[in-house]
PDB file of C-alpha atoms in Angstrom:
ATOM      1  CA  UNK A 235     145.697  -4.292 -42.907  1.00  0.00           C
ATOM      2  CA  UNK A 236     143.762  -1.474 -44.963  1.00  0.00           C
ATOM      3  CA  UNK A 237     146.159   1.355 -46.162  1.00  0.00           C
ATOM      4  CA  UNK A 238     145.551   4.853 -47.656  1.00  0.00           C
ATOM      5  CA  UNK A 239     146.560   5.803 -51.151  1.00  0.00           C
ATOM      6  CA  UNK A 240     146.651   8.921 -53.449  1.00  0.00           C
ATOM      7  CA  UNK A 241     142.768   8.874 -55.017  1.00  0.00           C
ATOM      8  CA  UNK A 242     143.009   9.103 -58.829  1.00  0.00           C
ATOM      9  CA  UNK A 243     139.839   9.930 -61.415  1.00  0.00           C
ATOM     10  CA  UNK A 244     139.958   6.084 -61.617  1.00  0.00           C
ATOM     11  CA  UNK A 245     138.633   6.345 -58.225  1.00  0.00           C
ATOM     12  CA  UNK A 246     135.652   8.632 -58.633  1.00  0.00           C
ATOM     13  CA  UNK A 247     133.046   5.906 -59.514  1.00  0.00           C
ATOM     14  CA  UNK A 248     134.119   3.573 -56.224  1.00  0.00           C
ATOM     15  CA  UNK A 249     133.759   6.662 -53.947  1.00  0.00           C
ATOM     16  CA  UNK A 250     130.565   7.039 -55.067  1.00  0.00           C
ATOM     17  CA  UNK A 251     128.932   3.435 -55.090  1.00  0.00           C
ATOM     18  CA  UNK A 252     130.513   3.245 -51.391  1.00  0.00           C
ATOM     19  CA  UNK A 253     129.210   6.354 -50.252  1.00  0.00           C
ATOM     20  CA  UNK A 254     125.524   5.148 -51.624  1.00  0.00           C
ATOM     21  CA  UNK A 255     125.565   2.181 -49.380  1.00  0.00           C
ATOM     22  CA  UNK A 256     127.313   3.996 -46.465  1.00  0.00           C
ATOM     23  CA  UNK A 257     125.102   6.940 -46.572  1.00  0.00           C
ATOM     24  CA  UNK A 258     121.831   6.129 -48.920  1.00  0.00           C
ATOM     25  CA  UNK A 259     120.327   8.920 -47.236  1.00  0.00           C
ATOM     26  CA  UNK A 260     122.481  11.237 -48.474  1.00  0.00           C
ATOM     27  CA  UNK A 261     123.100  10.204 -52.305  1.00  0.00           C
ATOM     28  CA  UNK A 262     125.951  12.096 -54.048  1.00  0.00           C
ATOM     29  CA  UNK A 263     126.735  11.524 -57.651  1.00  0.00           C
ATOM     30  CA  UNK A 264     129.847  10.519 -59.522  1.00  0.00           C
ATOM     31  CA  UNK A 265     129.756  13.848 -60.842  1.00  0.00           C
ATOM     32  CA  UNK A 266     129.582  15.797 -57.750  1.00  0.00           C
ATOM     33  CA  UNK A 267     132.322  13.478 -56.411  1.00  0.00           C
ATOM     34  CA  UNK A 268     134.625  14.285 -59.302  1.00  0.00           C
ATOM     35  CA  UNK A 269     134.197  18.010 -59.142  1.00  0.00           C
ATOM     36  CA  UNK A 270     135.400  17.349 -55.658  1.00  0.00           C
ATOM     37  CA  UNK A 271     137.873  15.820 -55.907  1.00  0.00           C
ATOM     38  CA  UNK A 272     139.191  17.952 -59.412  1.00  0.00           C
ATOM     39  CA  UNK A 273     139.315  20.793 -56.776  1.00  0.00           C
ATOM     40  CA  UNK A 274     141.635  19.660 -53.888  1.00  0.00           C
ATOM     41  CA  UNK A 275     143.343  16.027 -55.181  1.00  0.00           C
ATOM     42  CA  UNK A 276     145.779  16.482 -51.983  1.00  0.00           C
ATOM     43  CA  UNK A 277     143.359  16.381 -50.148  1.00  0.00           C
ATOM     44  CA  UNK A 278     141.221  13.080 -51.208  1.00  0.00           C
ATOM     45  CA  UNK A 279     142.456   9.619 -50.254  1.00  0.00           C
ATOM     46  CA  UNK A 280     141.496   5.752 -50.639  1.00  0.00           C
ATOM     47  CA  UNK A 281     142.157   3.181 -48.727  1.00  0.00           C
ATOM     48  CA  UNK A 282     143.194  -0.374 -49.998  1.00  0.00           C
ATOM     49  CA  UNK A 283     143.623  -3.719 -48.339  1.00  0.00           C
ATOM     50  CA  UNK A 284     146.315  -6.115 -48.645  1.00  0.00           C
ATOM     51  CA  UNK A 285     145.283  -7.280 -52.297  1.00  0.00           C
ATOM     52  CA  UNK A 286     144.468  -3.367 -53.516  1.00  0.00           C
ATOM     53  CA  UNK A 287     140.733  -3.703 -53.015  1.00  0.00           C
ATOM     54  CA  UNK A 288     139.576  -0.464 -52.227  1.00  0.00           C
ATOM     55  CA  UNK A 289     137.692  -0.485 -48.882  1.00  0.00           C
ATOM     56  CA  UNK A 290     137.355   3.281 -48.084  1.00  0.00           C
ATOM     57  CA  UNK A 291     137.791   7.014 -49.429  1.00  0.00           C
ATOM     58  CA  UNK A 292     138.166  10.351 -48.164  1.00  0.00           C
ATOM     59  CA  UNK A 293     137.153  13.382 -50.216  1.00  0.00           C
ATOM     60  CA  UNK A 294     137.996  16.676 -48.778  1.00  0.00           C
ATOM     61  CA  UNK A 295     138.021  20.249 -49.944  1.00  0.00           C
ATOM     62  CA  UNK A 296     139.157  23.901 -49.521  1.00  0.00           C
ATOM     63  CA  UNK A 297     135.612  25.954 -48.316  1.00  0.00           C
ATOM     64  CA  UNK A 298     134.822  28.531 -46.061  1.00  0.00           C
ATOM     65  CA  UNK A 299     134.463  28.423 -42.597  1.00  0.00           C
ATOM     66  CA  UNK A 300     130.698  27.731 -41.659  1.00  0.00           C
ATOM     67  CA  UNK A 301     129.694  26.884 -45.079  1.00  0.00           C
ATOM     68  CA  UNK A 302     130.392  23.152 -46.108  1.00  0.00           C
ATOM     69  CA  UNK A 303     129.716  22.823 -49.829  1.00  0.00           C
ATOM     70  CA  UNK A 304     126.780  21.051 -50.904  1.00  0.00           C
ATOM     71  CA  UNK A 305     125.974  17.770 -51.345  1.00  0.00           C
ATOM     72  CA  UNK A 306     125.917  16.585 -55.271  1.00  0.00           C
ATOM     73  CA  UNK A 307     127.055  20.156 -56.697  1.00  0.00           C
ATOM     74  CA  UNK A 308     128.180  18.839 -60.092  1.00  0.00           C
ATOM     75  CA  UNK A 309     129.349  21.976 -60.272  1.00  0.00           C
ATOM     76  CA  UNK A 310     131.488  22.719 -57.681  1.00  0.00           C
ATOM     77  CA  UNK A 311     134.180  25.063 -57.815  1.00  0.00           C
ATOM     78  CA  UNK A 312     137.022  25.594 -55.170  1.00  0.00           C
ATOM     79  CA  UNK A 313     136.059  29.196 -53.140  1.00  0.00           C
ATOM     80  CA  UNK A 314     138.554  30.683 -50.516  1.00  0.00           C
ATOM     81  CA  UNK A 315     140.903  28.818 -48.388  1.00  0.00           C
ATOM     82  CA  UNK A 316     139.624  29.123 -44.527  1.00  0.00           C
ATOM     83  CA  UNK A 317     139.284  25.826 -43.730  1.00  0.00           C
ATOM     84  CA  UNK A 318     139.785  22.225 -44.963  1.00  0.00           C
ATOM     85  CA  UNK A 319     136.736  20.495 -45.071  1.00  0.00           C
ATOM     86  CA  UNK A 320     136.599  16.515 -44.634  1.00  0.00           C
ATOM     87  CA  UNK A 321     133.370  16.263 -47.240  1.00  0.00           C
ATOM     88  CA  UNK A 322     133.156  12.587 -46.894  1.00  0.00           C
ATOM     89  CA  UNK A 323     134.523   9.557 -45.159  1.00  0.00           C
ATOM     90  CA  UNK A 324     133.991   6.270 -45.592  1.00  0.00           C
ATOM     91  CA  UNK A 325     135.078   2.932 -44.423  1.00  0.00           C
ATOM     92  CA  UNK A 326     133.540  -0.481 -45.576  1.00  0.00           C
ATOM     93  CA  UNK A 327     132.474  -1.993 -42.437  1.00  0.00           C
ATOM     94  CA  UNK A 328     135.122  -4.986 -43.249  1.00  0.00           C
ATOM     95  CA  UNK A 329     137.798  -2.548 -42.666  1.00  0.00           C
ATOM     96  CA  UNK A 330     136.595  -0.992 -39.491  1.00  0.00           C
ATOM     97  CA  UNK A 331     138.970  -1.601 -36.308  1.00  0.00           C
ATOM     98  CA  UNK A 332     142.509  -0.550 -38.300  1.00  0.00           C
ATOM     99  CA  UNK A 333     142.492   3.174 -37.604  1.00  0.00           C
ATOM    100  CA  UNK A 334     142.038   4.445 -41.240  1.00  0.00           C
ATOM    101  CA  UNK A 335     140.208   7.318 -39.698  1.00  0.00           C
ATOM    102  CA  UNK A 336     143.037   8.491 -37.214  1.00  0.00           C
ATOM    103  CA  UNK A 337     145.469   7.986 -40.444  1.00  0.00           C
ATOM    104  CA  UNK A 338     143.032  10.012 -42.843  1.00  0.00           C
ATOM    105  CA  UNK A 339     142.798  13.107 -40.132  1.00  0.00           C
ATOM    106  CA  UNK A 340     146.418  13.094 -40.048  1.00  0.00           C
ATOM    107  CA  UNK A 341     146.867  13.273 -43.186  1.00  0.00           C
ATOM    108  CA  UNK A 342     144.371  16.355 -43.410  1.00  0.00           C
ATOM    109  CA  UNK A 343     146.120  17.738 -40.900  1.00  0.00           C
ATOM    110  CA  UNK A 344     148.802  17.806 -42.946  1.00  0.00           C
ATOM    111  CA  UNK A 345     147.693  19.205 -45.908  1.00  0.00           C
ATOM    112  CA  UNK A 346     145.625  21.773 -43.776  1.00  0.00           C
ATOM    113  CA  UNK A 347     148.241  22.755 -42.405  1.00  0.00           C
ATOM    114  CA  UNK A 348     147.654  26.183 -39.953  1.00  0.00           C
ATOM    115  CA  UNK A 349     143.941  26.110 -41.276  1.00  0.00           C
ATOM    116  CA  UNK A 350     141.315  24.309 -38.755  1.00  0.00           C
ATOM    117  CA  UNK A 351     139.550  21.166 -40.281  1.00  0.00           C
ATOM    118  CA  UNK A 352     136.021  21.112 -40.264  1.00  0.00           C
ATOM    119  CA  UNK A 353     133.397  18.523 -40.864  1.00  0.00           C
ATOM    120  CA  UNK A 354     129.365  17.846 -40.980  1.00  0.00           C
ATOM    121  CA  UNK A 355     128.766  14.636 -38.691  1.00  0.00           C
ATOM    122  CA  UNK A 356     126.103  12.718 -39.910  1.00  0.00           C
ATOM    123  CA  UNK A 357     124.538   9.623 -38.292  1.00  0.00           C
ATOM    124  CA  UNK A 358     125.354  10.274 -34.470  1.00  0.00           C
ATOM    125  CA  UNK A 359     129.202  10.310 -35.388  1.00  0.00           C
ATOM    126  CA  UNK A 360     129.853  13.514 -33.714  1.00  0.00           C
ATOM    127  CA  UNK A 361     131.130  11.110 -30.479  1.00  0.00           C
ATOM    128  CA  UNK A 362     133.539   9.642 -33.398  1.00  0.00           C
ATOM    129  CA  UNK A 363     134.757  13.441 -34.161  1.00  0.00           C
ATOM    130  CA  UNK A 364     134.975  14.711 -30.750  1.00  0.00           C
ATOM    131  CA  UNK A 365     138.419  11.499 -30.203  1.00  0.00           C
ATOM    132  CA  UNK A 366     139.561  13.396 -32.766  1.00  0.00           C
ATOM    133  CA  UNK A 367     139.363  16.869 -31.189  1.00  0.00           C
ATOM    134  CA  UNK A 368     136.542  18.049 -33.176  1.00  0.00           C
ATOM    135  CA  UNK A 369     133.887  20.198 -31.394  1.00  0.00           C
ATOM    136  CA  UNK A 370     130.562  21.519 -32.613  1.00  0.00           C
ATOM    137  CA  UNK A 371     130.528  24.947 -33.616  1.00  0.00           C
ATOM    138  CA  UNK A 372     128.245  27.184 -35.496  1.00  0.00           C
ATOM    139  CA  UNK A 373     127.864  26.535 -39.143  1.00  0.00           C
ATOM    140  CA  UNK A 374     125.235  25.298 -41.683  1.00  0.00           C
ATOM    141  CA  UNK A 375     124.779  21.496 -41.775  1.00  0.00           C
ATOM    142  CA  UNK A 376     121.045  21.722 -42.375  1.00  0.00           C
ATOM    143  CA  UNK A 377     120.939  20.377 -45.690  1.00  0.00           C
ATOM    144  CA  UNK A 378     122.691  17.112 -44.491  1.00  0.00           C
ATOM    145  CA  UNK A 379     119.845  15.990 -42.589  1.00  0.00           C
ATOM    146  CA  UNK A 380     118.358  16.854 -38.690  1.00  0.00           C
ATOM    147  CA  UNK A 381     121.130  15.079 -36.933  1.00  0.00           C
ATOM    148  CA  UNK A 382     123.625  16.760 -38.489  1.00  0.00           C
ATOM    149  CA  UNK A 383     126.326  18.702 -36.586  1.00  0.00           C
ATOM    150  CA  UNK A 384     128.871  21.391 -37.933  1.00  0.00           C
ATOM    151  CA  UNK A 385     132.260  20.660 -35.756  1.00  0.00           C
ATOM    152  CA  UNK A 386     135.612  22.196 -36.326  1.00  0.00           C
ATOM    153  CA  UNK A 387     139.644  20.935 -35.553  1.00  0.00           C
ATOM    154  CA  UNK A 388     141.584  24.000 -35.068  1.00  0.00           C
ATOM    155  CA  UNK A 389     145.394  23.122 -35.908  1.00  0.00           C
TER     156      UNK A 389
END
């Protein structure tokens, strides 16, 4: 059984070789994934199995509400605190079934605390989102691709 950890800067290059094969459509460099995760390390989790091989991450970040930050911005920088944002999720499909992603939205919950979580589904996963109580709402998700919805978790 797959577990969540604390992500470290060790971390950075997994997320983003995972992330590549998960979503090559939407390519985000180690960079990008470091500024990410230099801004809100509370925030951004991997998951291990039994024998410590990572087998998922979760990068999220303080933004604004209706703006998700940008996809490889090697330059990100946090902005104001309306919202957490769940930038990135991924499982390897070997670790699928164990609910990492019910664990990973509580903890987000968590660190959100009274601030609403917010999300851009990619990939038809907005049926995924919505068991989670997420619900599309107006935002900017156009630079993620066609498909993609802007849905929000209020507290």
């Amino acid at each position: 059984m797959a577990a969540w950890r604390a992500m470290t800067a060790e971390d950075v290059a997994f997320v983003a070789e995972l992330g590549l094969a998960i979503y090559p459509h939407l390519p985000e460099s180690v960079g990008s994934f470091a500024a990410k995760f230099a801004a809100t390390p509370e925030a951004c989790r991997v998951a291990c199995d039994r024998d410590g091989s990572r087998v998922g991450y979760c990068v999220a970040l303080w933004a604004e509400l209706g703006r998700p930050p940008k996809l490889d911005d090697v330059a990100y920088a946090p902005c104001a605190r309306e919202c957490l944002h769940l930038h990135d999720l991924a499982v390897a499909p070997a670790a699928r079934g164990q609910g990492l992603v019910a664990q990973a939205v509580a903890h987000l919950r968590g660190v959100a605390g009274a601030l609403p979580l917010t999300l851009v589904a990619v990939n038809g996963s907005a049926p995924l989102w919505r068991r989670f109580g997420f619900s599309e709402v107006a935002g900017s998700a156009a630079s993620y691709g066609a498909d993609a919805l802007y849905m929000r978790r209020n507290p």
